[in-house]
Coordinates of C-alpha atoms in Angstrom, one line a residue:
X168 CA 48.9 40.2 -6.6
X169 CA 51.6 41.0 -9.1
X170 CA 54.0 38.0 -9.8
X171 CA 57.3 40.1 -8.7
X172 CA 55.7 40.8 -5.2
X173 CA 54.4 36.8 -4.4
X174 CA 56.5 34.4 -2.7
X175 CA 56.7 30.3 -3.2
X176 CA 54.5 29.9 0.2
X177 CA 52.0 32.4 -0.9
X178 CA 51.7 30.6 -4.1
X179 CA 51.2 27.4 -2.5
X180 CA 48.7 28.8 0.3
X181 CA 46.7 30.4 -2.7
X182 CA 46.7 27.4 -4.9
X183 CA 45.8 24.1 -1.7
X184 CA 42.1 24.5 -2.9
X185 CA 42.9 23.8 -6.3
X186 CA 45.6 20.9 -5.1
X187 CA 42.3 19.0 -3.7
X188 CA 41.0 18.6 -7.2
X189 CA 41.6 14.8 -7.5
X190 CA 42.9 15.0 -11.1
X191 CA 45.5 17.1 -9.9
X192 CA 49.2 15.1 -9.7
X193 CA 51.6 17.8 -9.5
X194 CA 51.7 21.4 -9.9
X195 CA 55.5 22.9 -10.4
X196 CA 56.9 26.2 -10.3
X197 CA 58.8 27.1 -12.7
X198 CA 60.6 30.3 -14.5
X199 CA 61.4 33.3 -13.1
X200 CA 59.0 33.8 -9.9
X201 CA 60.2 30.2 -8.7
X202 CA 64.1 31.8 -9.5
X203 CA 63.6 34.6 -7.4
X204 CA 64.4 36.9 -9.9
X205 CA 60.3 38.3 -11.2
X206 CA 60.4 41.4 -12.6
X207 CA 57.8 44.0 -13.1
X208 CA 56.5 42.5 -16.1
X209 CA 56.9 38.6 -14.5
X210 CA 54.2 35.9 -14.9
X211 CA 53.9 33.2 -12.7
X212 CA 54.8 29.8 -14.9
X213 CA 53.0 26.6 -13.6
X214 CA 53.8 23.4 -15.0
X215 CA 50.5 21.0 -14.2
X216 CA 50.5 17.2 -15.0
X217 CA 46.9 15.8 -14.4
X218 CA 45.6 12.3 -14.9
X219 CA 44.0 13.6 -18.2
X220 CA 44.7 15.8 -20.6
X221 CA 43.1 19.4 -19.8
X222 CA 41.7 22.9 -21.7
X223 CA 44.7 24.8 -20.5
X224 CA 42.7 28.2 -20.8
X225 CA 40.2 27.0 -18.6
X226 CA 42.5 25.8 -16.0
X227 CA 44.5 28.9 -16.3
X228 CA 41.4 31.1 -15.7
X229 CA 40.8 29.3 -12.4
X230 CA 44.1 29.4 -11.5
X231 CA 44.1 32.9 -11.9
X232 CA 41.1 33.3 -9.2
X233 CA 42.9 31.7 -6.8
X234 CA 46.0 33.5 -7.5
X235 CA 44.6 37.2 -8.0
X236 CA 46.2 37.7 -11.2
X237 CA 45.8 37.0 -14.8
X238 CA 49.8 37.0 -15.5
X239 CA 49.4 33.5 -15.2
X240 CA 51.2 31.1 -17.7
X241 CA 50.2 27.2 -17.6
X242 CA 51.6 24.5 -19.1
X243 CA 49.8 21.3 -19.4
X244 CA 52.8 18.6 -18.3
X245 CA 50.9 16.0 -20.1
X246 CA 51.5 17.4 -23.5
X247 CA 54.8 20.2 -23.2
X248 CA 57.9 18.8 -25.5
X249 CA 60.6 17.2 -23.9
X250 CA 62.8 20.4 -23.7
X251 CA 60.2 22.4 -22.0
X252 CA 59.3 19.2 -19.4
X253 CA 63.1 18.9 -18.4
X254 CA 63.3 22.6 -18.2
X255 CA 60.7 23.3 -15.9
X256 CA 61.5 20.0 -13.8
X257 CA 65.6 21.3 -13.6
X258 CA 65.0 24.8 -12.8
X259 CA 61.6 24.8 -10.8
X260 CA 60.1 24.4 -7.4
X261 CA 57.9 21.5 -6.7
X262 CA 54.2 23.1 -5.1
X263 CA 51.8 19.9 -5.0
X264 CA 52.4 16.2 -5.5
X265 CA 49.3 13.9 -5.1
X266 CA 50.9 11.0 -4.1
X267 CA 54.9 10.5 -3.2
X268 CA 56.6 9.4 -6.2
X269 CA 54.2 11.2 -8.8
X270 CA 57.0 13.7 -9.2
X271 CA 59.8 11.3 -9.5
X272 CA 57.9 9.0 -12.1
X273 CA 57.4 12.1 -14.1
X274 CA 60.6 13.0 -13.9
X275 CA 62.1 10.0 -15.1
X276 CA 59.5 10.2 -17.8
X277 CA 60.5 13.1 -19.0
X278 CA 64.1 12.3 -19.2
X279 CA 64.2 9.6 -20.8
X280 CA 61.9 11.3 -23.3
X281 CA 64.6 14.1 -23.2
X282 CA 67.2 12.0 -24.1
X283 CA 65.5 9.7 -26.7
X284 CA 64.9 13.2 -28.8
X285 CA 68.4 14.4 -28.6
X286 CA 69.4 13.2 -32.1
X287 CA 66.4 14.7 -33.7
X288 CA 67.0 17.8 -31.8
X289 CA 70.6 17.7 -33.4
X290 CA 69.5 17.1 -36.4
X291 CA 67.0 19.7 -36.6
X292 CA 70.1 22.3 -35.3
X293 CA 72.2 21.3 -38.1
X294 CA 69.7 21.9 -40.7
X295 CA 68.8 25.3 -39.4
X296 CA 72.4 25.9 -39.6
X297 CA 73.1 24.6 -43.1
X298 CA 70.2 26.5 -44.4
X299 CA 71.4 29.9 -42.4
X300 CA 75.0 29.4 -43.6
X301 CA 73.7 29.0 -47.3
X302 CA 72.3 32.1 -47.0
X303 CA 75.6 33.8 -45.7
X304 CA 73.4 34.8 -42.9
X305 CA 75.3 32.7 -40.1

């Protein structure tokens, strides 16, 4: 299955084996394919938060069995930055969640984390723009 020709519900279909796995908590769509805009050279982004972290290759290897296709990208919820987290919580498509709440504790989570790394991510800007402007290259 190509990412540009699979739907949400085919997605989900192909994935409720994987969603019986215990330390599974949510599973979220996110990116393009849960946009509706995949394109020829698409992958399918899924955002996984499990009780533990996980070996993301592995888990994206057996993803991709279950999916048919290696154009899998997985991003272990556990551990992506706060940017990335919010991102793919704002934009994407829940699939799974374990028990109800698990995706609106992690959500909150990941706000607040969002928001408590706003001054560093400010910060970090500024620099990047000093040093560019020094250069005469901004």
């Amino acid at each position: 299955m190509q990412p540009s020709d699979i739907s949400v519900d085919q997605i989900r279909h192909a994935l409720s084996p994987f969603m019986g796995r215990t330390d599974i908590r949510l599973i979220i769509l996110f990116g393009s394919v849960a946009a509706g805009v995949a394109g020829r050279d698409s992958d399918i982004d899924l955002g996984i938060l499990a009780s533990a972290p996980f070996d993301v290759t592995a888990m994206t290897q057996e993803i991709a069995g279950y999916l048919g296709t290696a154009r899998i990208d997985v991003v272990d919820l556990r551990r992506a930055s706060p940017v990335l987290a919010i991102q793919a919580l704002r934009a994407g498509r829940l699939l799974y969640e374990a028990h109800p709440g698990d995706y609106a504790t992690y959500y909150s989570l990941a706000l607040r984390r969002y928001v408590d790394t706003a001054k560093l991510r400010a910060a970090q800007q500024a620099v990047i723009a000093d040093f560019l402007a020094a250069r005469g290259l901004a």
